[in-house]
mmCIF file with all atom_site columns, C-alpha atoms in Angstrom:
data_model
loop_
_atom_site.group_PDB
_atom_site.id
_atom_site.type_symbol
_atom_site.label_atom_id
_atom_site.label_alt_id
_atom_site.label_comp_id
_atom_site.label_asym_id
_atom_site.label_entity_id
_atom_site.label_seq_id
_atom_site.pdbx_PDB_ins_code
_atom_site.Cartn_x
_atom_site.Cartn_y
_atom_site.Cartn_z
_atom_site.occupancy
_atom_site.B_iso_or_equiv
_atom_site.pdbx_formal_charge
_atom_site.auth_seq_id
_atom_site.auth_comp_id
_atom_site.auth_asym_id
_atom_site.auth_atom_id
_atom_site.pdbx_PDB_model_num
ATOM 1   C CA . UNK Y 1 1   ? 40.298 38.332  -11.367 1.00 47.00 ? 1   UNK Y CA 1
ATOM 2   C CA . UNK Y 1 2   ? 43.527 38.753  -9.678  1.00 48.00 ? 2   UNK Y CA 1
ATOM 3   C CA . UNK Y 1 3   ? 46.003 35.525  -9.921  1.00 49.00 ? 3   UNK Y CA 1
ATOM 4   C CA . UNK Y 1 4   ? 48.456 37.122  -7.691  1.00 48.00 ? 4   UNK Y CA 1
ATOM 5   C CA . UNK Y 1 5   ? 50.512 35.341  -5.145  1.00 44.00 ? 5   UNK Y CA 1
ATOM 6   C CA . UNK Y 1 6   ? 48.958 36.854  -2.295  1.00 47.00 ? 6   UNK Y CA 1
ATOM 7   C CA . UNK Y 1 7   ? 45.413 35.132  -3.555  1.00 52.00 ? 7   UNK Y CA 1
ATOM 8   C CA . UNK Y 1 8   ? 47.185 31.594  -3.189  1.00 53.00 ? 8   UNK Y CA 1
ATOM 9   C CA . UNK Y 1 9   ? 48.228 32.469  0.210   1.00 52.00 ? 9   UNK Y CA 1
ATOM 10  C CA . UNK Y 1 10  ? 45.951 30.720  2.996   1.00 49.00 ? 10  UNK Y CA 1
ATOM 11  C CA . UNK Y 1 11  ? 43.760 32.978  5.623   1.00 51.00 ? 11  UNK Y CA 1
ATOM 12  C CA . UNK Y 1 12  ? 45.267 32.627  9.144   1.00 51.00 ? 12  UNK Y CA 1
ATOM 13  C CA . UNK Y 1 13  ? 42.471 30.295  10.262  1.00 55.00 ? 13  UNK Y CA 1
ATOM 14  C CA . UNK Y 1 14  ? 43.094 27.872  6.981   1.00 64.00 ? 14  UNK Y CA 1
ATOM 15  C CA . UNK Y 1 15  ? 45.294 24.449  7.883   1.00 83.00 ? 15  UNK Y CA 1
ATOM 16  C CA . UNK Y 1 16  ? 47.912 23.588  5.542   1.00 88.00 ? 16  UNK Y CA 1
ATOM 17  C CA . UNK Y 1 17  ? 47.600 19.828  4.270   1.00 91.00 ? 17  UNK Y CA 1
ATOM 18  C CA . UNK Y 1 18  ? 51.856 18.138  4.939   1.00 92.00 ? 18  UNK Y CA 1
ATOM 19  C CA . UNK Y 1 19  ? 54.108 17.936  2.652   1.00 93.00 ? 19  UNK Y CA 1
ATOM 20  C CA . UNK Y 1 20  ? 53.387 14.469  1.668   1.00 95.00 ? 20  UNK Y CA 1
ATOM 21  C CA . UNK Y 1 21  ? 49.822 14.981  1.393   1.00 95.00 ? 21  UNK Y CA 1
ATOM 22  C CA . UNK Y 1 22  ? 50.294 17.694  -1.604  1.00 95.00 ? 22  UNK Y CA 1
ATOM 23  C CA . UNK Y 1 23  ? 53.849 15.708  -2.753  1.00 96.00 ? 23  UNK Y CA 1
ATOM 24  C CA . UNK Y 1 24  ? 50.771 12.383  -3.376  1.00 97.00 ? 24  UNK Y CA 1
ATOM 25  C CA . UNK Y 1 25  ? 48.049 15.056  -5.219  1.00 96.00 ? 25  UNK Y CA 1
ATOM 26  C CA . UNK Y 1 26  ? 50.398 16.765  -7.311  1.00 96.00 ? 26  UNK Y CA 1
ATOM 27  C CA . UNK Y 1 27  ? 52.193 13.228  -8.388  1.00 97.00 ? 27  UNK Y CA 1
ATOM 28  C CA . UNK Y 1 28  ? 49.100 11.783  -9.082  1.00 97.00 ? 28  UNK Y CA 1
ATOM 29  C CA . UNK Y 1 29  ? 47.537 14.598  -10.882 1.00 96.00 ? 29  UNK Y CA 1
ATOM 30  C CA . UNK Y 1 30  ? 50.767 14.844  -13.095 1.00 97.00 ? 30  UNK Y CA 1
ATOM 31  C CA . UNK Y 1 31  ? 50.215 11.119  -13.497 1.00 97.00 ? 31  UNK Y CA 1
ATOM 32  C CA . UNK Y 1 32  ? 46.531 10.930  -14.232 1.00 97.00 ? 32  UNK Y CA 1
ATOM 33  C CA . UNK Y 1 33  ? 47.157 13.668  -17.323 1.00 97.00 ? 33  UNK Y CA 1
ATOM 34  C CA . UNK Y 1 34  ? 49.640 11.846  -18.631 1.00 97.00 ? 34  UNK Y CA 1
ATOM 35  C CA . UNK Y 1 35  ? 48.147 8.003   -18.262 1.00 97.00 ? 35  UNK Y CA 1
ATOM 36  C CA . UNK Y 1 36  ? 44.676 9.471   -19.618 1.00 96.00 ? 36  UNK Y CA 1
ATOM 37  C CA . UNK Y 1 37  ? 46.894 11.711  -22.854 1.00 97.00 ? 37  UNK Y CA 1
ATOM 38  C CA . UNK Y 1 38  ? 48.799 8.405   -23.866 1.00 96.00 ? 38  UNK Y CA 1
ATOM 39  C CA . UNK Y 1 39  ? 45.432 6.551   -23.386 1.00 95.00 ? 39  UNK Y CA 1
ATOM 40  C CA . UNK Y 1 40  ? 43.624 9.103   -25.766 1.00 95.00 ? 40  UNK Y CA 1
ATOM 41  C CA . UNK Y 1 41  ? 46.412 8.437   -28.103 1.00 95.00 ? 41  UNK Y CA 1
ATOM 42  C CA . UNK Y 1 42  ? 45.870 5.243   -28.294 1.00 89.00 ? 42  UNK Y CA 1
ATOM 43  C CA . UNK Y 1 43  ? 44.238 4.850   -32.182 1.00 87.00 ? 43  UNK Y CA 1
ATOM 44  C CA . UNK Y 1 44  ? 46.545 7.873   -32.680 1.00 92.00 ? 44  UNK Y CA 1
ATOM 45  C CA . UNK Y 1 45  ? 49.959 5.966   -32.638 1.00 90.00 ? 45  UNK Y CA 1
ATOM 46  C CA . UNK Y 1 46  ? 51.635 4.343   -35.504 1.00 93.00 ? 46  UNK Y CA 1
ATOM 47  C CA . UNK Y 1 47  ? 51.136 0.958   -36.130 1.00 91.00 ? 47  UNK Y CA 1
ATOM 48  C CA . UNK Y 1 48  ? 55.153 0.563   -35.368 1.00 94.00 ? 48  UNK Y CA 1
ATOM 49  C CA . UNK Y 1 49  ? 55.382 2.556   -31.708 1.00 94.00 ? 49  UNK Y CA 1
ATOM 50  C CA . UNK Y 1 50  ? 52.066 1.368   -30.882 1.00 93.00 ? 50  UNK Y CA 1
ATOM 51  C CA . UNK Y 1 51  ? 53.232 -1.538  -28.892 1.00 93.00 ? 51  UNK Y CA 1
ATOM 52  C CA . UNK Y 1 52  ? 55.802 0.584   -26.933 1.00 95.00 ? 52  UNK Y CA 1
ATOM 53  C CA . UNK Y 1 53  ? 53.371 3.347   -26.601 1.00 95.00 ? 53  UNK Y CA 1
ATOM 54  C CA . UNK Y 1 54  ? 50.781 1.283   -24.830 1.00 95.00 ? 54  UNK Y CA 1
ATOM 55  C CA . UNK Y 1 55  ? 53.193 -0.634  -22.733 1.00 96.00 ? 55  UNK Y CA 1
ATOM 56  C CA . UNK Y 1 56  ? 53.686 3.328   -21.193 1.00 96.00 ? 56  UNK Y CA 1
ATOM 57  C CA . UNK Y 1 57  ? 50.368 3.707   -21.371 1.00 97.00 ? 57  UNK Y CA 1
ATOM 58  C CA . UNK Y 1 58  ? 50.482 0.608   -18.928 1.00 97.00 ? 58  UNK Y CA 1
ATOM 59  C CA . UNK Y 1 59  ? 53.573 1.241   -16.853 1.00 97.00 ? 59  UNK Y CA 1
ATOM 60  C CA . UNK Y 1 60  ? 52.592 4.701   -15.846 1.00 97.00 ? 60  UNK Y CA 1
ATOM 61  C CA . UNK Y 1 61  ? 48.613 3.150   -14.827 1.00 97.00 ? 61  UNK Y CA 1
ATOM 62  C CA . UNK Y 1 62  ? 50.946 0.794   -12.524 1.00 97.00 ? 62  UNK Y CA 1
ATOM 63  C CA . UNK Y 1 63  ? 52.866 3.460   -11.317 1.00 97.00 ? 63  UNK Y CA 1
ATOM 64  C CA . UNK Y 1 64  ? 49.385 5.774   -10.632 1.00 97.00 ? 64  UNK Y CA 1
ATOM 65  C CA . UNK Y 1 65  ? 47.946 2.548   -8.738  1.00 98.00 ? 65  UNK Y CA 1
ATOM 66  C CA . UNK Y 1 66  ? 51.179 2.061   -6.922  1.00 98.00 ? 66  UNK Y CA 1
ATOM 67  C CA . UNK Y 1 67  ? 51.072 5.866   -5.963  1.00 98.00 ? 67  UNK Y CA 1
ATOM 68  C CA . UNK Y 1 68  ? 47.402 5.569   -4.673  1.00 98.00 ? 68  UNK Y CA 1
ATOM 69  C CA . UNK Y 1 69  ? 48.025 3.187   -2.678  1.00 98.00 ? 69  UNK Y CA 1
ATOM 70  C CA . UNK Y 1 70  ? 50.915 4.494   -0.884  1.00 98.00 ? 70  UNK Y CA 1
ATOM 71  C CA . UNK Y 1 71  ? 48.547 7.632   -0.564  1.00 97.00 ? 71  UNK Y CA 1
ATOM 72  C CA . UNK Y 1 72  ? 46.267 5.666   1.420   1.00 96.00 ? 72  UNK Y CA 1
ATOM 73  C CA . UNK Y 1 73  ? 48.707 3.735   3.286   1.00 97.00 ? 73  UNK Y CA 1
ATOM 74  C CA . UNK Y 1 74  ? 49.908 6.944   4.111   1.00 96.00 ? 74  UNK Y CA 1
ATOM 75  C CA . UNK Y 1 75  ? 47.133 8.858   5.191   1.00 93.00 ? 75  UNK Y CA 1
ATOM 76  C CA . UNK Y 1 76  ? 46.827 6.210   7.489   1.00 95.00 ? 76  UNK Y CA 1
ATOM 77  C CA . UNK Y 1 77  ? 49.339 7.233   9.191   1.00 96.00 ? 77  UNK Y CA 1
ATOM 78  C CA . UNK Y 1 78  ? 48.879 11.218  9.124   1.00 94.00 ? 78  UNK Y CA 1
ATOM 79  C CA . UNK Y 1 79  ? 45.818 13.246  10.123  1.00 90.00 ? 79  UNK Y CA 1
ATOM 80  C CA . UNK Y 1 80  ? 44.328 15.330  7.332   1.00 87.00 ? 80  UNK Y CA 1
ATOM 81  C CA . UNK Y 1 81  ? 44.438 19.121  8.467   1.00 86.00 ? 81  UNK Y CA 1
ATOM 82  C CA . UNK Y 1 82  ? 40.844 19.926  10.178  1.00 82.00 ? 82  UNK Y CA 1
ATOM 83  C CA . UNK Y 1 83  ? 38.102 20.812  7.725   1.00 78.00 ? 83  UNK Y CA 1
ATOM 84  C CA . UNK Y 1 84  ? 38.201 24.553  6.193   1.00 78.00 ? 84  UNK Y CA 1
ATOM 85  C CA . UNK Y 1 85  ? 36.097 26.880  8.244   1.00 78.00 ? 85  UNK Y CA 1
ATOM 86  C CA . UNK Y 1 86  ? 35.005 28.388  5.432   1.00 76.00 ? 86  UNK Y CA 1
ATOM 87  C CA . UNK Y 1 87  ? 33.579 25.976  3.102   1.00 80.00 ? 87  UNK Y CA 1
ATOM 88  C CA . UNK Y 1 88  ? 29.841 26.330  2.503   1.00 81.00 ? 88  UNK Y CA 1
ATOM 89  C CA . UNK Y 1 89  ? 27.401 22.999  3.021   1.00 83.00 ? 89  UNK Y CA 1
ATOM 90  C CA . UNK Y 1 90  ? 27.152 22.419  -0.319  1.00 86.00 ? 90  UNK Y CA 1
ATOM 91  C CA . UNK Y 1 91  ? 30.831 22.064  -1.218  1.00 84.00 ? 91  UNK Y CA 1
ATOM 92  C CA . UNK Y 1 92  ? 30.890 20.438  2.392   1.00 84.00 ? 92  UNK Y CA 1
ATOM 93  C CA . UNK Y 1 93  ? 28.327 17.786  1.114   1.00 90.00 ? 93  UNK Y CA 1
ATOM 94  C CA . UNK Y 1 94  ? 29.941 17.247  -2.271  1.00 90.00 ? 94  UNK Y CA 1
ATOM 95  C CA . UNK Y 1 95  ? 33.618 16.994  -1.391  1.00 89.00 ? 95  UNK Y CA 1
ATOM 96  C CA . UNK Y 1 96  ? 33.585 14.154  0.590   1.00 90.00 ? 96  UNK Y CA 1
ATOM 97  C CA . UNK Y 1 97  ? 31.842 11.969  -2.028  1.00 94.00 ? 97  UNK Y CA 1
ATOM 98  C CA . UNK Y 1 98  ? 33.666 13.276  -4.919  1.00 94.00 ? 98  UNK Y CA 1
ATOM 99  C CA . UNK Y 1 99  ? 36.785 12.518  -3.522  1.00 93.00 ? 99  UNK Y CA 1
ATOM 100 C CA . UNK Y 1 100 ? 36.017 8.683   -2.913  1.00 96.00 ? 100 UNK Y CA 1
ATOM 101 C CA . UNK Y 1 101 ? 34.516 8.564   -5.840  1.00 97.00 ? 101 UNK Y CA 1
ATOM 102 C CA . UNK Y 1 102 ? 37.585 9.412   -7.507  1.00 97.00 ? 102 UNK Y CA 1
ATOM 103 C CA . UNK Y 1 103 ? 40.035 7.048   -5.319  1.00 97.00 ? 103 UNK Y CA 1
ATOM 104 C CA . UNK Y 1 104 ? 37.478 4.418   -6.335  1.00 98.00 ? 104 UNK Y CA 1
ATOM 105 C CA . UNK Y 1 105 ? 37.845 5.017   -9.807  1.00 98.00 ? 105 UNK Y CA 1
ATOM 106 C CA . UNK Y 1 106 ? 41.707 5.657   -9.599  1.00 97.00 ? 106 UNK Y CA 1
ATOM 107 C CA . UNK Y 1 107 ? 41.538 1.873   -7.795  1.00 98.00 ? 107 UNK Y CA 1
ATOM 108 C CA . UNK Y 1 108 ? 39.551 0.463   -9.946  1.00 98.00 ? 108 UNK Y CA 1
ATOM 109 C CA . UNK Y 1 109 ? 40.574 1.986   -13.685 1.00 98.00 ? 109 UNK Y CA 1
ATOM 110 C CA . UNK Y 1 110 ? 44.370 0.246   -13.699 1.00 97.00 ? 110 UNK Y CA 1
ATOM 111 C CA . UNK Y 1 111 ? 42.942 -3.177  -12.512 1.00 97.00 ? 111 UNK Y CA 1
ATOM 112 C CA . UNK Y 1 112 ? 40.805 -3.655  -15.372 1.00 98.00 ? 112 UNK Y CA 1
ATOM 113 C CA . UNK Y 1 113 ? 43.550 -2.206  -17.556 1.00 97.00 ? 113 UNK Y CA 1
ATOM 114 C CA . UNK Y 1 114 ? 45.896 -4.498  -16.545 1.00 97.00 ? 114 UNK Y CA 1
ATOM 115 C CA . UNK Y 1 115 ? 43.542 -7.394  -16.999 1.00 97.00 ? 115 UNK Y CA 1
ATOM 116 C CA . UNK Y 1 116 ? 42.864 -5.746  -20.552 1.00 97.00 ? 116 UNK Y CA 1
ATOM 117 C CA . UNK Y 1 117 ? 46.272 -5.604  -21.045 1.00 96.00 ? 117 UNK Y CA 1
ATOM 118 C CA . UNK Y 1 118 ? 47.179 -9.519  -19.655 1.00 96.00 ? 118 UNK Y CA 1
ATOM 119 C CA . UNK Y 1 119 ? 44.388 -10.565 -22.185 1.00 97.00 ? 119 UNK Y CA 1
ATOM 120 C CA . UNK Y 1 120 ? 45.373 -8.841  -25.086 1.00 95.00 ? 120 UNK Y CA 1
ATOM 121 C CA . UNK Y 1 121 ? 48.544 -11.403 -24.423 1.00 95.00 ? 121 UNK Y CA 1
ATOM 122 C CA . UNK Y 1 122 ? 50.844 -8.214  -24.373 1.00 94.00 ? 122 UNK Y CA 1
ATOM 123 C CA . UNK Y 1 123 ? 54.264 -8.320  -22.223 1.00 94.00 ? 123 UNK Y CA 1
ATOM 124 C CA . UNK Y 1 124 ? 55.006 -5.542  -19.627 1.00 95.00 ? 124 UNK Y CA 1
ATOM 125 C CA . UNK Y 1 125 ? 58.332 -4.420  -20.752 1.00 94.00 ? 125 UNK Y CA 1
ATOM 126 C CA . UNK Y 1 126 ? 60.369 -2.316  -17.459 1.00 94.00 ? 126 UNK Y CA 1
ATOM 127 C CA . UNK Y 1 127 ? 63.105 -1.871  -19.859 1.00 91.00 ? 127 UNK Y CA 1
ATOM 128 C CA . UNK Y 1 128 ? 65.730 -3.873  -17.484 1.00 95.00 ? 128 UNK Y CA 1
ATOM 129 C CA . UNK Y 1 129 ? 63.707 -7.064  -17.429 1.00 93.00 ? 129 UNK Y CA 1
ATOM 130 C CA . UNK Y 1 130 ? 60.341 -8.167  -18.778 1.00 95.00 ? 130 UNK Y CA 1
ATOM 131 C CA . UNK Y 1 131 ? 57.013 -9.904  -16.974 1.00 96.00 ? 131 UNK Y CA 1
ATOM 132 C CA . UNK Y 1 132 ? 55.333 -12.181 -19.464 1.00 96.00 ? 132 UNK Y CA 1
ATOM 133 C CA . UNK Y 1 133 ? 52.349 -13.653 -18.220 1.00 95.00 ? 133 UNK Y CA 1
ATOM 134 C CA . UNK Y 1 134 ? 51.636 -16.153 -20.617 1.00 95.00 ? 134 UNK Y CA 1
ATOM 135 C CA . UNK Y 1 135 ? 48.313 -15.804 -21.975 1.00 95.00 ? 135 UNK Y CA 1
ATOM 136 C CA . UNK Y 1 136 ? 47.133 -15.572 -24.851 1.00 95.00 ? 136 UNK Y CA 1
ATOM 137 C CA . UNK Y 1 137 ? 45.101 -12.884 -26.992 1.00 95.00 ? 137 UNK Y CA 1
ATOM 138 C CA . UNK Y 1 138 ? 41.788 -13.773 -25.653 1.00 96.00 ? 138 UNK Y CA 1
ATOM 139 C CA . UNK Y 1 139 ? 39.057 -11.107 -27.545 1.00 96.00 ? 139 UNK Y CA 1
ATOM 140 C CA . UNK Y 1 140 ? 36.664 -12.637 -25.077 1.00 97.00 ? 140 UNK Y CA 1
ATOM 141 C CA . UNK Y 1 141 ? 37.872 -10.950 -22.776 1.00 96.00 ? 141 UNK Y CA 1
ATOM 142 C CA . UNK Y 1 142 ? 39.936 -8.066  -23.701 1.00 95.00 ? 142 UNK Y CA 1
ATOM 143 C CA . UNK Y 1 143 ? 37.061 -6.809  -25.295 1.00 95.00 ? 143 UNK Y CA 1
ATOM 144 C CA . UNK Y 1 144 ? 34.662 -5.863  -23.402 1.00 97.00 ? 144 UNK Y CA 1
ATOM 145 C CA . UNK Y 1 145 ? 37.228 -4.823  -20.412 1.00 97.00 ? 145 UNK Y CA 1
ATOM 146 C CA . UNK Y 1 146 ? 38.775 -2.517  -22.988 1.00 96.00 ? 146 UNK Y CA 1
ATOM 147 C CA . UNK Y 1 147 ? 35.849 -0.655  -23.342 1.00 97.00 ? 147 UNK Y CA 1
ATOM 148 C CA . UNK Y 1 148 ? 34.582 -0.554  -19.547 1.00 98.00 ? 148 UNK Y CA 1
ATOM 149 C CA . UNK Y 1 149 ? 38.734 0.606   -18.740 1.00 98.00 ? 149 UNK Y CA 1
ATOM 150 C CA . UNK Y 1 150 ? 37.793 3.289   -21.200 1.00 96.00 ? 150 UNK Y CA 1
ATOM 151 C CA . UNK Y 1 151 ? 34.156 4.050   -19.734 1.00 98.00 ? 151 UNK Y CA 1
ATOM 152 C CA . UNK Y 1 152 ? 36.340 4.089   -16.144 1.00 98.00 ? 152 UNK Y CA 1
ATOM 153 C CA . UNK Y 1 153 ? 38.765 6.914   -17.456 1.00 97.00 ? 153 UNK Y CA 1
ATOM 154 C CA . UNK Y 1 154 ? 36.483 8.931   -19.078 1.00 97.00 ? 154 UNK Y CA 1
ATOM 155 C CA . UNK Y 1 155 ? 34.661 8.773   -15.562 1.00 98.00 ? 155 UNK Y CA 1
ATOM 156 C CA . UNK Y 1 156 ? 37.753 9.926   -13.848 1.00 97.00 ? 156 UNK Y CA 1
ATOM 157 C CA . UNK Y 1 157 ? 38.094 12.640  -16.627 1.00 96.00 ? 157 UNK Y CA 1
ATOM 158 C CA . UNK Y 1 158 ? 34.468 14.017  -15.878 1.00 96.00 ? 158 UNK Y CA 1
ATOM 159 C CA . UNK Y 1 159 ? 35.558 13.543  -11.918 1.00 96.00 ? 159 UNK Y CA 1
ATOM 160 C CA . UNK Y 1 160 ? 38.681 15.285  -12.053 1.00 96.00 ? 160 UNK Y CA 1
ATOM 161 C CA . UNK Y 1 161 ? 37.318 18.369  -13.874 1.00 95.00 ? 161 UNK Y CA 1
ATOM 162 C CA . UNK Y 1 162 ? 34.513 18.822  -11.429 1.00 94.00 ? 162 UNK Y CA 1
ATOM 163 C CA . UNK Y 1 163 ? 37.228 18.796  -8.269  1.00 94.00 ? 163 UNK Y CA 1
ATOM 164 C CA . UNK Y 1 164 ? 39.446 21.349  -10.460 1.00 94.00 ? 164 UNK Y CA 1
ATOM 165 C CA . UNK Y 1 165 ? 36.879 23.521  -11.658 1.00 94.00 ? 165 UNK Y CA 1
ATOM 166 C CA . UNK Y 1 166 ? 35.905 23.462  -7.756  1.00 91.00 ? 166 UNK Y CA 1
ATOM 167 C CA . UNK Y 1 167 ? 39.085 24.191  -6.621  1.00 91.00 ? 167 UNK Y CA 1
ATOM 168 C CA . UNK Y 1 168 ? 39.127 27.092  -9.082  1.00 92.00 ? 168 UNK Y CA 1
ATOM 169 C CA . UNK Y 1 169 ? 36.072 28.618  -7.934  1.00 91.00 ? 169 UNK Y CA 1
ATOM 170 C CA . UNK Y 1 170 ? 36.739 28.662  -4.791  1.00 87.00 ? 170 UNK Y CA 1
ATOM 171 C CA . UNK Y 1 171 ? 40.140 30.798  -5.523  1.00 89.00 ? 171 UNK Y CA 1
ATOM 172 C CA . UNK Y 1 172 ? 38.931 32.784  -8.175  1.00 92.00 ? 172 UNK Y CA 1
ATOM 173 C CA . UNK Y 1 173 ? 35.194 33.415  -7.538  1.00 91.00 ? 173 UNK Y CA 1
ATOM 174 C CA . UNK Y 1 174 ? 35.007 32.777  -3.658  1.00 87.00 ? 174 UNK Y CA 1
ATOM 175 C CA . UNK Y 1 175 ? 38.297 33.249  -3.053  1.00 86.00 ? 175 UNK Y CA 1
ATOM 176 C CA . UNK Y 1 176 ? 38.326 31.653  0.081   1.00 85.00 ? 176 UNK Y CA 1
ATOM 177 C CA . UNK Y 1 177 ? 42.065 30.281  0.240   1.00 83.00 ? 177 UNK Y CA 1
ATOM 178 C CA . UNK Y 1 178 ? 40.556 27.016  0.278   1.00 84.00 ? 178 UNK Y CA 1
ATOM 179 C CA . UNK Y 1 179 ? 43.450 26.409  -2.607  1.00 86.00 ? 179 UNK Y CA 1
ATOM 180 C CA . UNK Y 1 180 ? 46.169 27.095  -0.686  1.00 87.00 ? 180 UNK Y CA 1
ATOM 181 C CA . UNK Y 1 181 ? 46.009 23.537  1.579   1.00 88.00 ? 181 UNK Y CA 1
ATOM 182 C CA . UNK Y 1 182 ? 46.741 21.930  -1.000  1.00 91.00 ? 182 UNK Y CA 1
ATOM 183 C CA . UNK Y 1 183 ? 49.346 24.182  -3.178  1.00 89.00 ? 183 UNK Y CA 1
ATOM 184 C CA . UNK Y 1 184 ? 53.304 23.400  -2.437  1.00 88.00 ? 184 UNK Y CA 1
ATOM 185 C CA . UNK Y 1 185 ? 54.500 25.953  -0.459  1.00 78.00 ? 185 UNK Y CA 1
ATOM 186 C CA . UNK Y 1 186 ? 57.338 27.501  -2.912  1.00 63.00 ? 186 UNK Y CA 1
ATOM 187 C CA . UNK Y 1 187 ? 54.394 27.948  -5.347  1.00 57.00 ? 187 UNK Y CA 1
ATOM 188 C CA . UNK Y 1 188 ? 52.379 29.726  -2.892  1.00 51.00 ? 188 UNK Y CA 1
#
């Protein structure tokens, strides 16, 4: 299995995705480890940080949500290269849904966090000023949205792993360049 340069490099017939296209999936893949780490730390922290801890647990679920949403508001206004050539009708059939599936999720996941959040009467703390909601600890309600924003990650988790492990196949078992739309160009 050769991880070469040359392997990353697309076939003359593959379409490059922009620059913004792979600046958005690399941001947001740096951003989903790092919201779902700090969220599997969460019974991990000490009782002391734990407040801080979530809070960037919180800010950096804004920030992914923010960063979806200029995705789409940005693919709105630039065409997607056309469709690899090469990809077989099984990984043509799949794609598509996965994908949505995971902008759903990525939509979805930070909503009921924040609403977690709002009802666990917490603060969101930007460092130069604060937003206080005013409500208090409800455990009516913080509850069971804990547990569903936790069902919704681990869903994005299982998501996530199925489009890398796809990706990977494709360059290392099919090797197909399909890869290489969506690697930055000075890695490639």
């Amino acid at each position: 299995m050769s991880t070469s340069i040359e392997t990353l490099q697309p076939t003359p017939k593959t379409q490059r995705y922009g620059s913004g296209a792979i600046a958005f999936h690399w941001t947001m893949f740096v951003l989903v480890v790092s919201v779902g780490v700090l969220g599997l730390l969460h019974d991990s922290w000490p009782k002391q940080t734990q407040r801080f801890w979530i809070n960037i647990h919180a800010l950096l679920g804004l920030a992914l949500w923010t960063v979806l949403i200029a995705r789409f508001w940005w693919r709105l206004r630039h065409a997607p290269p056309a469709p690899f050539a090469n990809l077989d009708a099984l990984s043509r059939r799949l794609s598509g849904p996965v994908h949505f599936a995971l902008y759903a999720l990525m939509f979805v996941t930070p909503i009921v966090g924040l609403v977690t959040f709002v009802y666990h009467g917490r603060v969101l703390d930007f460092g130069v000023f604060q937003v206080n909601f005013g409500i208090a600890s409800n455990r009516a309600i913080f509850h069971p949205t804990e547990d569903l924003h936790g069902y919704l990650a681990y869903a994005i988790f299982g998501l996530a792993g199925v489009h890398a492990l796809a990706a990977l196949w494709h360059q290392f078992v099919l090797r197909d360049g399909l890869l290489a739309r969506m690697w930055p160009k000075t890695l490639a």
